mmCIF file of C-alpha atoms and ligand atoms in Angstrom:
data_model
loop_
_atom_site.group_PDB
_atom_site.id
_atom_site.type_symbol
_atom_site.label_atom_id
_atom_site.label_comp_id
_atom_site.label_asym_id
_atom_site.label_seq_id
_atom_site.Cartn_x
_atom_site.Cartn_y
_atom_site.Cartn_z
ATOM 1 C CA UNK I 500 -16.527 6.069 -3.780
ATOM 2 C CA UNK I 501 -13.669 3.706 -2.812
ATOM 3 C CA UNK I 502 -13.622 0.844 -5.354
ATOM 4 C CA UNK I 503 -15.251 -2.331 -4.683
ATOM 5 C CA UNK I 504 -14.510 -4.874 -7.622
ATOM 6 C CA UNK I 505 -11.132 -4.595 -10.134
ATOM 7 C CA UNK I 506 -11.185 -7.031 -12.635
ATOM 8 C CA UNK I 507 -7.161 -7.068 -14.226
ATOM 9 C CA UNK I 508 -5.578 -10.169 -16.914
ATOM 10 C CA UNK I 509 -4.512 -12.753 -14.910
ATOM 11 C CA UNK I 510 -1.217 -11.585 -13.022
ATOM 12 C CA UNK I 511 2.179 -13.918 -13.698
ATOM 13 C CA UNK I 512 4.821 -13.808 -10.509
ATOM 14 C CA UNK I 513 8.164 -13.268 -11.895
ATOM 15 C CA UNK I 514 10.320 -14.186 -9.459
ATOM 16 C CA UNK I 515 8.606 -16.935 -6.633
ATOM 17 C CA UNK I 516 10.076 -20.212 -4.460
ATOM 18 C CA UNK I 517 8.692 -23.016 -4.610
ATOM 19 C CA UNK I 518 10.995 -25.753 -2.873
ATOM 20 C CA UNK I 519 11.441 -28.800 -3.530
ATOM 21 C CA UNK I 520 9.250 -32.656 -1.998
ATOM 22 C CA UNK I 521 6.724 -31.915 0.574
ATOM 23 C CA UNK I 522 7.060 -28.556 0.802
ATOM 24 C CA UNK I 523 6.864 -28.337 -3.090
ATOM 25 C CA UNK I 524 3.533 -29.939 -2.717
ATOM 26 C CA UNK I 525 2.302 -27.564 -0.143
ATOM 27 C CA UNK I 526 2.824 -24.553 -1.889
ATOM 28 C CA UNK I 527 2.839 -24.757 -4.913
ATOM 29 C CA UNK I 528 -1.388 -24.386 -5.607
ATOM 30 C CA UNK I 529 -0.355 -21.190 -3.540
ATOM 31 C CA UNK I 530 0.674 -19.522 -6.532
ATOM 32 C CA UNK I 531 -0.747 -21.568 -9.283
ATOM 33 C CA UNK I 532 -4.868 -20.503 -7.964
ATOM 34 C CA UNK I 533 -3.413 -17.265 -8.970
ATOM 35 C CA UNK I 534 -0.819 -16.531 -11.509
ATOM 36 C CA UNK I 535 -0.691 -18.204 -14.506
ATOM 37 C CA UNK I 536 3.077 -18.956 -14.740
ATOM 38 C CA UNK I 537 6.060 -17.837 -12.385
ATOM 39 C CA UNK I 538 10.047 -17.461 -12.972
ATOM 40 C CA UNK I 539 10.784 -20.216 -10.623
ATOM 41 C CA UNK I 540 14.010 -20.182 -8.819
ATOM 42 C CA UNK I 541 16.408 -22.623 -8.800
ATOM 43 C CA UNK I 542 18.142 -22.841 -5.404
ATOM 44 C CA UNK I 543 17.507 -25.836 -4.285
ATOM 45 C CA UNK I 544 19.593 -28.290 -3.195
ATOM 46 C CA UNK I 545 21.444 -28.899 -4.907
ATOM 47 C CA UNK I 546 21.162 -26.204 -6.933
ATOM 48 C CA UNK I 547 19.417 -26.407 -10.371
ATOM 49 C CA UNK I 548 22.513 -25.621 -12.319
ATOM 50 C CA UNK I 549 21.867 -27.736 -15.777
ATOM 51 C CA UNK I 550 18.388 -27.964 -18.238
ATOM 52 C CA UNK I 551 18.135 -31.489 -17.473
ATOM 53 C CA UNK I 552 17.847 -30.473 -14.055
ATOM 54 C CA UNK I 553 15.462 -28.040 -14.513
ATOM 55 C CA UNK I 554 13.470 -30.420 -16.579
ATOM 56 C CA UNK I 555 13.208 -32.622 -14.666
ATOM 57 C CA UNK I 556 12.174 -29.777 -11.671
ATOM 58 C CA UNK I 557 9.311 -28.669 -14.223
ATOM 59 C CA UNK I 558 7.850 -32.367 -14.316
ATOM 60 C CA UNK I 559 8.070 -32.601 -10.211
ATOM 61 C CA UNK I 560 5.924 -28.741 -10.003
ATOM 62 C CA UNK I 561 3.568 -29.633 -12.762
ATOM 63 C CA UNK I 562 3.067 -33.318 -10.420
ATOM 64 C CA UNK I 563 2.489 -31.064 -7.346
ATOM 65 C CA UNK I 564 -0.370 -29.272 -8.434
ATOM 66 C CA UNK I 565 -3.857 -31.150 -9.718
ATOM 67 C CA UNK I 566 -4.105 -31.104 -13.844
ATOM 68 C CA UNK I 567 -6.315 -28.682 -14.223
ATOM 69 C CA UNK I 568 -4.353 -24.961 -13.078
ATOM 70 C CA UNK I 569 -2.811 -24.475 -16.785
ATOM 71 C CA UNK I 570 -0.053 -23.005 -14.582
ATOM 72 C CA UNK I 571 3.390 -22.824 -16.638
ATOM 73 C CA UNK I 572 6.460 -22.962 -14.471
ATOM 74 C CA UNK I 573 8.902 -20.877 -16.074
ATOM 75 C CA UNK I 574 12.228 -22.658 -15.776
ATOM 76 C CA UNK I 575 15.981 -20.799 -14.229
ATOM 77 C CA UNK I 576 19.139 -22.079 -14.245
ATOM 78 C CA UNK I 577 21.667 -21.053 -11.413
ATOM 79 C CA UNK I 578 24.518 -19.305 -12.507
ATOM 80 C CA UNK I 579 27.630 -21.267 -11.087
ATOM 81 C CA UNK I 580 31.721 -20.212 -11.392
ATOM 82 C CA UNK I 581 31.227 -23.633 -13.779
ATOM 83 C CA UNK I 582 28.096 -23.151 -15.685
ATOM 84 C CA UNK I 583 29.381 -23.183 -19.579
ATOM 85 C CA UNK I 584 28.298 -21.464 -22.584
ATOM 86 C CA UNK I 585 26.995 -25.141 -24.245
ATOM 87 C CA UNK I 586 24.618 -25.135 -21.022
ATOM 88 C CA UNK I 587 23.398 -21.542 -22.156
ATOM 89 C CA UNK I 588 23.143 -22.439 -25.947
ATOM 90 C CA UNK I 589 20.844 -25.402 -24.421
ATOM 91 C CA UNK I 590 18.923 -23.871 -21.624
ATOM 92 C CA UNK I 591 18.015 -21.144 -24.772
ATOM 93 C CA UNK I 592 16.911 -24.133 -26.981
ATOM 94 C CA UNK I 593 15.066 -25.727 -24.300
ATOM 95 C CA UNK I 594 11.893 -23.221 -24.264
ATOM 96 C CA UNK I 595 11.177 -23.979 -20.811
ATOM 97 C CA UNK I 596 14.343 -22.217 -19.207
ATOM 98 C CA UNK I 597 13.589 -18.305 -19.233
ATOM 99 C CA UNK I 598 16.455 -16.648 -17.220
ATOM 100 C CA UNK I 599 19.555 -17.405 -15.426
ATOM 101 C CA UNK I 600 19.632 -16.554 -11.676
ATOM 102 C CA UNK I 601 23.111 -15.101 -10.478
ATOM 103 C CA UNK I 602 23.449 -15.300 -6.770
ATOM 104 C CA UNK I 603 26.933 -13.575 -5.332
ATOM 105 C CA UNK I 604 28.353 -16.947 -3.102
ATOM 106 C CA UNK I 605 26.649 -17.040 0.249
ATOM 107 C CA UNK I 606 24.337 -13.520 -0.411
ATOM 108 C CA UNK I 607 21.007 -15.463 0.980
ATOM 109 C CA UNK I 608 19.307 -19.012 1.243
ATOM 110 C CA UNK I 609 21.319 -21.746 -0.661
ATOM 111 C CA UNK I 610 23.652 -19.626 -2.288
ATOM 112 C CA UNK I 611 26.751 -21.239 -1.352
ATOM 113 C CA UNK I 612 27.349 -22.661 -5.304
ATOM 114 C CA UNK I 613 26.721 -19.272 -6.813
ATOM 115 C CA UNK I 614 29.223 -17.126 -8.419
ATOM 116 C CA UNK I 615 32.539 -16.265 -6.733
ATOM 117 C CA UNK I 616 33.535 -13.369 -8.535
ATOM 118 C CA UNK I 617 32.455 -11.575 -11.138
ATOM 119 C CA UNK I 618 34.733 -12.411 -13.648
ATOM 120 C CA UNK I 619 34.360 -16.377 -13.563
ATOM 121 C CA UNK I 620 30.727 -15.770 -14.757
ATOM 122 C CA UNK I 621 32.018 -13.535 -17.906
ATOM 123 C CA UNK I 622 32.032 -16.840 -20.649
ATOM 124 C CA UNK I 623 28.689 -17.083 -19.400
ATOM 125 C CA UNK I 624 27.278 -14.029 -19.774
ATOM 126 C CA UNK I 625 29.245 -13.255 -22.584
ATOM 127 C CA UNK I 626 26.857 -16.706 -23.985
ATOM 128 C CA UNK I 627 23.955 -15.299 -22.267
ATOM 129 C CA UNK I 628 24.414 -11.907 -24.369
ATOM 130 C CA UNK I 629 25.000 -13.870 -27.511
ATOM 131 C CA UNK I 630 21.470 -15.975 -26.902
ATOM 132 C CA UNK I 631 19.376 -13.256 -25.553
ATOM 133 C CA UNK I 632 19.099 -15.382 -22.261
ATOM 134 C CA UNK I 633 17.539 -13.137 -19.047
ATOM 135 C CA UNK I 634 19.799 -12.221 -16.591
ATOM 136 C CA UNK I 635 18.101 -12.733 -13.015
ATOM 137 C CA UNK I 636 20.356 -11.059 -10.393
ATOM 138 C CA UNK I 637 20.114 -10.962 -6.535
ATOM 139 C CA UNK I 638 21.636 -7.879 -6.075
ATOM 140 C CA UNK I 639 24.037 -7.437 -3.001
ATOM 141 C CA UNK I 640 27.605 -8.024 -2.328
ATOM 142 C CA UNK I 641 28.504 -10.540 0.328
ATOM 143 C CA UNK I 642 32.174 -8.133 1.679
ATOM 144 C CA UNK I 643 31.248 -8.570 5.388
ATOM 145 C CA UNK I 644 32.989 -5.459 5.513
ATOM 146 C CA UNK I 645 29.838 -4.039 4.005
ATOM 147 C CA UNK I 646 26.499 -2.932 6.112
ATOM 148 C CA UNK I 647 23.786 -5.344 5.724
ATOM 149 C CA UNK I 648 21.979 -2.404 4.649
ATOM 150 C CA UNK I 649 24.200 -0.678 2.194
ATOM 151 C CA UNK I 650 24.479 -4.605 0.555
ATOM 152 C CA UNK I 651 22.110 -3.536 -2.699
ATOM 153 C CA UNK I 652 23.391 -0.151 -3.094
ATOM 154 C CA UNK I 653 27.305 -1.093 -3.340
ATOM 155 C CA UNK I 654 25.898 -4.286 -5.104
ATOM 156 C CA UNK I 655 25.196 -1.463 -8.458
ATOM 157 C CA UNK I 656 28.071 0.486 -7.946
ATOM 158 C CA UNK I 657 31.135 -2.234 -8.083
ATOM 159 C CA UNK I 658 28.942 -4.781 -10.221
ATOM 160 C CA UNK I 659 25.893 -4.338 -11.705
ATOM 161 C CA UNK I 660 27.412 -1.261 -13.203
ATOM 162 C CA UNK I 661 30.066 -3.800 -14.981
ATOM 163 C CA UNK I 662 27.834 -6.354 -15.975
ATOM 164 C CA UNK I 663 25.857 -3.542 -18.370
ATOM 165 C CA UNK I 664 28.850 -1.899 -19.284
ATOM 166 C CA UNK I 665 30.714 -5.422 -20.550
ATOM 167 C CA UNK I 666 27.451 -7.008 -21.674
ATOM 168 C CA UNK I 667 24.708 -3.807 -23.248
ATOM 169 C CA UNK I 668 22.757 -6.486 -24.949
ATOM 170 C CA UNK I 669 21.945 -8.085 -21.991
ATOM 171 C CA UNK I 670 18.803 -8.395 -20.409
ATOM 172 C CA UNK I 671 19.191 -7.869 -16.826
ATOM 173 C CA UNK I 672 16.083 -8.210 -14.195
ATOM 174 C CA UNK I 673 17.708 -6.911 -10.775
ATOM 175 C CA UNK I 674 15.518 -8.871 -8.402
ATOM 176 C CA UNK I 675 13.798 -8.159 -5.396
ATOM 177 C CA UNK I 676 14.612 -4.123 -5.282
ATOM 178 C CA UNK I 677 14.679 -3.006 -1.537
ATOM 179 C CA UNK I 678 16.121 0.946 -2.360
ATOM 180 C CA UNK I 679 15.710 4.623 -3.975
ATOM 181 C CA UNK I 680 18.920 3.805 -5.530
ATOM 182 C CA UNK I 681 18.029 0.422 -7.057
ATOM 183 C CA UNK I 682 14.569 2.574 -8.056
ATOM 184 C CA UNK I 683 16.494 5.421 -9.315
ATOM 185 C CA UNK I 684 19.383 3.279 -11.341
ATOM 186 C CA UNK I 685 17.027 1.148 -12.999
ATOM 187 C CA UNK I 686 14.662 3.996 -14.013
ATOM 188 C CA UNK I 687 17.364 5.515 -15.774
ATOM 189 C CA UNK I 688 19.239 2.183 -17.087
ATOM 190 C CA UNK I 689 18.440 1.639 -21.050
ATOM 191 C CA UNK I 690 15.157 -0.288 -21.432
ATOM 192 C CA UNK I 691 17.234 -4.016 -20.883
ATOM 193 C CA UNK I 692 17.263 -3.360 -17.675
ATOM 194 C CA UNK I 693 13.976 -4.221 -15.176
ATOM 195 C CA UNK I 694 13.364 -4.907 -11.311
ATOM 196 C CA UNK I 695 10.828 -6.864 -9.476
ATOM 197 C CA UNK I 696 8.985 -5.414 -7.074
ATOM 198 C CA UNK I 697 8.004 -7.787 -3.774
ATOM 199 C CA UNK I 698 4.438 -6.959 -1.629
ATOM 200 C CA UNK I 699 6.670 -7.196 1.488
ATOM 201 C CA UNK I 700 8.700 -3.984 0.251
ATOM 202 C CA UNK I 701 6.168 -2.006 -0.871
ATOM 203 C CA UNK I 702 4.704 -2.347 2.378
ATOM 204 C CA UNK I 703 6.554 -2.366 5.280
ATOM 205 C CA UNK I 704 9.817 -0.913 6.607
ATOM 206 C CA UNK I 705 12.300 -1.533 8.458
ATOM 207 C CA UNK I 706 10.822 -0.640 11.795
ATOM 208 C CA UNK I 707 7.897 -3.331 11.190
ATOM 209 C CA UNK I 708 10.819 -5.750 11.635
ATOM 210 C CA UNK I 709 11.389 -4.791 15.346
ATOM 211 C CA UNK I 710 7.725 -3.328 16.319
ATOM 212 C CA UNK I 711 6.697 -4.511 19.521
ATOM 213 C CA UNK I 712 9.952 -6.858 19.497
ATOM 214 C CA UNK I 713 11.503 -9.172 17.007
ATOM 215 C CA UNK I 714 9.302 -10.057 13.694
ATOM 216 C CA UNK I 715 11.379 -13.141 12.380
ATOM 217 C CA UNK I 716 8.373 -13.811 9.780
ATOM 218 C CA UNK I 717 9.276 -10.198 8.114
ATOM 219 C CA UNK I 718 12.623 -11.046 7.901
ATOM 220 C CA UNK I 719 13.848 -11.222 4.233
ATOM 221 C CA UNK I 720 16.547 -10.808 1.644
ATOM 222 C CA UNK I 721 17.652 -8.236 1.187
ATOM 223 C CA UNK I 722 16.456 -7.079 4.291
ATOM 224 C CA UNK I 723 13.952 -4.316 4.759
ATOM 225 C CA UNK I 724 14.773 -0.789 4.736
ATOM 226 C CA UNK I 725 14.088 2.380 5.984
ATOM 227 C CA UNK I 726 10.585 4.497 5.585
ATOM 228 C CA UNK I 727 12.025 6.494 2.640
ATOM 229 C CA UNK I 728 13.197 3.624 0.499
ATOM 230 C CA UNK I 729 10.294 2.069 1.032
ATOM 231 C CA UNK I 730 8.193 5.192 -0.150
ATOM 232 C CA UNK I 731 10.759 5.260 -3.712
ATOM 233 C CA UNK I 732 9.699 1.786 -4.197
ATOM 234 C CA UNK I 733 5.817 2.762 -4.123
ATOM 235 C CA UNK I 734 6.792 5.667 -6.544
ATOM 236 C CA UNK I 735 8.262 3.465 -9.050
ATOM 237 C CA UNK I 736 5.919 0.840 -8.990
ATOM 238 C CA UNK I 737 2.892 2.660 -8.986
ATOM 239 C CA UNK I 738 4.848 5.166 -11.750
ATOM 240 C CA UNK I 739 3.289 3.533 -14.729
ATOM 241 C CA UNK I 740 7.208 2.889 -15.882
ATOM 242 C CA UNK I 741 7.175 -0.701 -17.958
ATOM 243 C CA UNK I 742 10.604 -1.764 -15.585
ATOM 244 C CA UNK I 743 8.966 -2.364 -12.432
ATOM 245 C CA UNK I 744 6.495 -5.742 -12.146
ATOM 246 C CA UNK I 745 5.541 -8.138 -10.165
ATOM 247 C CA UNK I 746 7.935 -10.195 -8.788
ATOM 248 C CA UNK I 747 6.670 -11.954 -5.096
ATOM 249 C CA UNK I 748 9.756 -13.173 -3.820
ATOM 250 C CA UNK I 749 7.525 -15.446 -1.829
ATOM 251 C CA UNK I 750 10.148 -17.743 -0.089
ATOM 252 C CA UNK I 751 8.374 -20.206 2.175
ATOM 253 C CA UNK I 752 10.365 -21.767 5.151
ATOM 254 C CA UNK I 753 8.672 -23.776 8.392
ATOM 255 C CA UNK I 754 7.791 -21.936 10.925
ATOM 256 C CA UNK I 755 10.290 -23.494 13.291
ATOM 257 C CA UNK I 756 13.065 -22.796 10.538
ATOM 258 C CA UNK I 757 11.705 -18.636 10.977
ATOM 259 C CA UNK I 758 11.249 -18.792 14.559
ATOM 260 C CA UNK I 759 14.881 -19.871 15.692
ATOM 261 C CA UNK I 760 17.504 -18.478 17.204
ATOM 262 C CA UNK I 761 19.016 -18.531 13.699
ATOM 263 C CA UNK I 762 16.169 -18.293 12.075
ATOM 264 C CA UNK I 763 15.540 -18.375 8.339
ATOM 265 C CA UNK I 764 14.869 -15.271 5.309
ATOM 266 C CA UNK I 765 12.413 -15.414 2.978
ATOM 267 C CA UNK I 766 8.074 -14.269 3.668
ATOM 268 C CA UNK I 767 5.732 -16.723 2.370
ATOM 269 C CA UNK I 768 3.598 -14.039 0.781
ATOM 270 C CA UNK I 769 1.849 -16.521 -2.060
ATOM 271 C CA UNK I 770 -1.317 -17.321 -0.538
ATOM 272 C CA UNK I 771 -2.065 -13.067 -0.214
ATOM 273 C CA UNK I 772 0.087 -11.803 -2.621
ATOM 274 C CA UNK I 773 -2.282 -9.994 -5.199
ATOM 275 C CA UNK I 774 -4.562 -8.704 -2.175
ATOM 276 C CA UNK I 775 -1.406 -7.433 -0.395
ATOM 277 C CA UNK I 776 0.033 -5.614 -3.970
ATOM 278 C CA UNK I 777 -3.444 -4.482 -4.500
ATOM 279 C CA UNK I 778 -3.700 -2.756 -0.717
ATOM 280 C CA UNK I 779 -0.364 -1.053 -1.678
ATOM 281 C CA UNK I 780 -1.461 0.490 -4.913
ATOM 282 C CA UNK I 781 -4.610 1.253 -3.364
ATOM 283 C CA UNK I 782 -3.251 3.418 -0.380
ATOM 284 C CA UNK I 783 -0.864 5.444 -3.398
ATOM 285 C CA UNK I 784 -4.115 5.366 -5.025
ATOM 286 C CA UNK I 785 -3.081 3.828 -8.126
ATOM 287 C CA UNK I 786 -5.307 0.642 -8.250
ATOM 288 C CA UNK I 787 -5.542 1.837 -12.089
ATOM 289 C CA UNK I 788 -2.148 1.154 -12.661
ATOM 290 C CA UNK I 789 -2.044 -2.731 -10.859
ATOM 291 C CA UNK I 790 -2.929 -4.663 -13.446
ATOM 292 C CA UNK I 791 -0.056 -3.262 -16.204
ATOM 293 C CA UNK I 792 2.720 -3.929 -13.292
ATOM 294 C CA UNK I 793 1.122 -7.188 -12.164
ATOM 295 C CA UNK I 794 -0.277 -8.611 -15.483
ATOM 296 C CA UNK I 795 1.520 -6.954 -18.728
ATOM 297 C CA UNK I 796 5.055 -5.612 -17.864
ATOM 298 C CA UNK I 797 6.566 -8.851 -16.876
ATOM 299 C CA UNK I 798 5.585 -10.491 -20.162
ATOM 300 C CA UNK I 799 6.638 -8.145 -22.231
ATOM 301 C CA UNK I 800 10.094 -7.691 -20.819
ATOM 302 C CA UNK I 801 10.720 -11.515 -21.033
ATOM 303 C CA UNK I 802 9.271 -11.637 -24.572
ATOM 304 C CA UNK I 803 5.987 -14.087 -23.404
ATOM 305 C CA UNK I 804 2.460 -13.770 -24.684
ATOM 306 C CA UNK I 805 -0.147 -11.143 -22.609
ATOM 307 C CA UNK I 806 -2.367 -13.917 -20.539
ATOM 308 C CA UNK I 807 -5.610 -13.425 -21.984
ATOM 309 C CA UNK I 808 -7.817 -15.214 -18.717
ATOM 310 C CA UNK I 809 -8.323 -12.272 -16.555
ATOM 311 C CA UNK I 810 -9.332 -12.466 -12.257
ATOM 312 C CA UNK I 811 -11.243 -10.415 -9.785
ATOM 313 C CA UNK I 812 -10.045 -8.606 -7.041
ATOM 314 C CA UNK I 813 -13.062 -7.902 -4.735
ATOM 315 C CA UNK I 814 -13.294 -6.052 -1.377
ATOM 316 C CA UNK I 815 -14.137 -8.370 0.401
ATOM 317 C CA UNK I 816 -12.378 -8.295 3.801
ATOM 318 C CA UNK I 817 -10.548 -12.009 4.827
ATOM 319 C CA UNK I 818 -8.219 -13.131 7.548
ATOM 320 C CA UNK I 819 -5.111 -15.050 6.586
ATOM 321 C CA UNK I 820 -4.780 -18.486 8.765
ATOM 322 C CA UNK I 821 -2.014 -18.065 11.564
ATOM 323 C CA UNK I 822 -0.647 -21.260 9.942
ATOM 324 C CA UNK I 823 -0.783 -23.481 7.161
ATOM 325 C CA UNK I 824 0.370 -27.320 7.127
ATOM 326 C CA UNK I 825 4.071 -27.199 5.315
ATOM 327 C CA UNK I 826 4.670 -31.060 4.808
ATOM 328 C CA UNK I 827 5.052 -32.277 8.429
ATOM 329 C CA UNK I 828 5.370 -28.739 9.306
ATOM 330 C CA UNK I 829 3.767 -26.155 9.458
ATOM 331 C CA UNK I 830 4.224 -22.282 7.957
ATOM 332 C CA UNK I 831 3.276 -18.764 9.010
ATOM 333 C CA UNK I 832 2.608 -16.717 5.778
ATOM 334 C CA UNK I 833 2.349 -12.990 5.212
ATOM 335 C CA UNK I 834 -0.195 -11.061 7.566
ATOM 336 C CA UNK I 835 -0.964 -14.278 9.549
ATOM 337 C CA UNK I 836 -4.087 -14.196 11.599
ATOM 338 C CA UNK I 837 -4.656 -10.671 10.065
ATOM 339 C CA UNK I 838 -7.288 -9.337 8.101
ATOM 340 C CA UNK I 839 -6.657 -8.270 4.495
ATOM 341 C CA UNK I 840 -8.855 -5.902 2.152
ATOM 342 C CA UNK I 841 -8.954 -7.649 -0.809
ATOM 343 C CA UNK I 842 -10.391 -11.237 -1.598
ATOM 344 C CA UNK I 843 -9.086 -12.626 -5.351
ATOM 345 C CA UNK I 844 -12.295 -14.570 -7.111
ATOM 346 C CA UNK I 845 -12.044 -17.035 -9.515
ATOM 347 C CA UNK I 846 -10.048 -16.896 -12.748
ATOM 348 C CA UNK I 847 -12.740 -15.882 -15.888
ATOM 349 C CA UNK I 848 -11.528 -17.630 -18.973
ATOM 350 C CA UNK I 849 -10.630 -16.372 -22.082
HETATM 351 C C1 NCD R 2352 15.071 -16.387 -0.650
HETATM 352 C C2 NCD R 2352 14.977 -18.117 -0.099
HETATM 353 O O1 NCD R 2352 14.805 -18.500 1.291
HETATM 354 O O2 NCD R 2352 15.112 -19.097 -1.066
HETATM 355 N N1 NCD R 2352 15.075 -15.871 0.951
HETATM 356 C C3 NCD R 2352 14.571 -14.855 0.436
HETATM 357 O O3 NCD R 2352 15.003 -13.975 1.993
HETATM 358 N N2 NCD R 2352 14.689 -13.958 -0.290
HETATM 359 C C4 NCD R 2352 16.763 -16.104 -1.428
HETATM 360 C C5 NCD R 2352 16.620 -15.412 -1.672
HETATM 361 O O4 NCD R 2352 15.407 -14.583 -2.836
HETATM 362 O O5 NCD R 2352 17.228 -13.963 -1.048
HETATM 363 ZN ZN1 ZN R 2353 14.354 -14.838 -4.164
#
C-alpha cells in the first residue's frame, strides 16, 4: 500500500533566490507558505555585499509577506575580491547573516562582481574560518576551455580541494550539486563539508532539456547532467547521510526572459518544491528519509534550532498552474501544467 499521508517537521530551504521589488512580492509567499526558514541568496543587482545591505534586504523580504507567516529569512553576504575581515566579523555579530556566498565571477546570473581569483578571497575566508561563518559555494569553474558539463567536477579539483586544505576549520556547503563526483567528494569529506540538492537535479537528467524540443524552463546552472549523475544524487539524498540536505535553488525569471534567444538560467521550483522532493524520495522507496533531508540536517549543519511545527503531505493530485503573476510579467513554474502527486497541507503548530 503506498502512503497516502506523510507528516514531517516543517522544512527549511537552504538555498533560494527571492529577488527584489515586484518579483520579491510575487514569489516570497510561495517559499514562506511551506518553509520556516530559507538561506536567501545575495545575487541582487547590486549584489548584497555588506551587513547593512543584508539588513535592509531582510526588511524588504519581511515586508513582502503577510505578517503571520513566521518566516525567518536567513541572510547571506556576497563574497567579492574586496570583502574585508571586518565585514565578516560584523556579519557574525549581526545574528541574521548565516553564510557568505562564493560565486566565481561570471559563473551564473548576476555573478559579475564575484571572486575573480580564489587567492583574492583568502583574507575573507581566513576571517570566516576564525568566526565560524559558513561558506556557501557555487561550485563551477568559469574557464571557457572547460566543457560546461565538466565545470563542477573541475571546480572540485582546482578550487574546493584547496579551500578545504587551507581552511580546515571552515564550514562549507557545496550548493546545488549535480554530479556523482560532487556527491562522492562531499560524502568522503570531513564533517565540515555538506551539500544542497535541488528538486530538478533529483528528478531530471539532461535528456529532459531536449525532450521533444528545447525546454528553457529546465535550464538552470549548474546545468542538468546525464542520468547516471541523477541516480547518484538520488542515492546521496536518500542515503540518510546528514551531509546532504534540501536547497531548492528556486530561481525565478520572467517567462519572456526564459523563452528567449538567450534565455536566463534558473528554475522556479518554489510553488511545487516539497511535492517534487516527495516524488523523488517516493520513487526511490525512501519517503521515510524525506523528513531528515528536508527538515533536520540543514539546521543541524548551520547550528540552528530544529523546527517544532509540522507540515503534512497528502496524496491528492493537483495541477501546477501554467503561469503565475510576476510583477507586470508572468512566470512559468517548474512542472507548469502538469500534475503532481503530493499536495502540501497546512502548517501544524508545535
Ligand atoms: C540562479 C539565479 O537565477 O539567480 N540561477 C540558476 O540557474 N541557479 C543563480 C545560481 O544559483 O546559479
Ligand atoms: Zn542559486
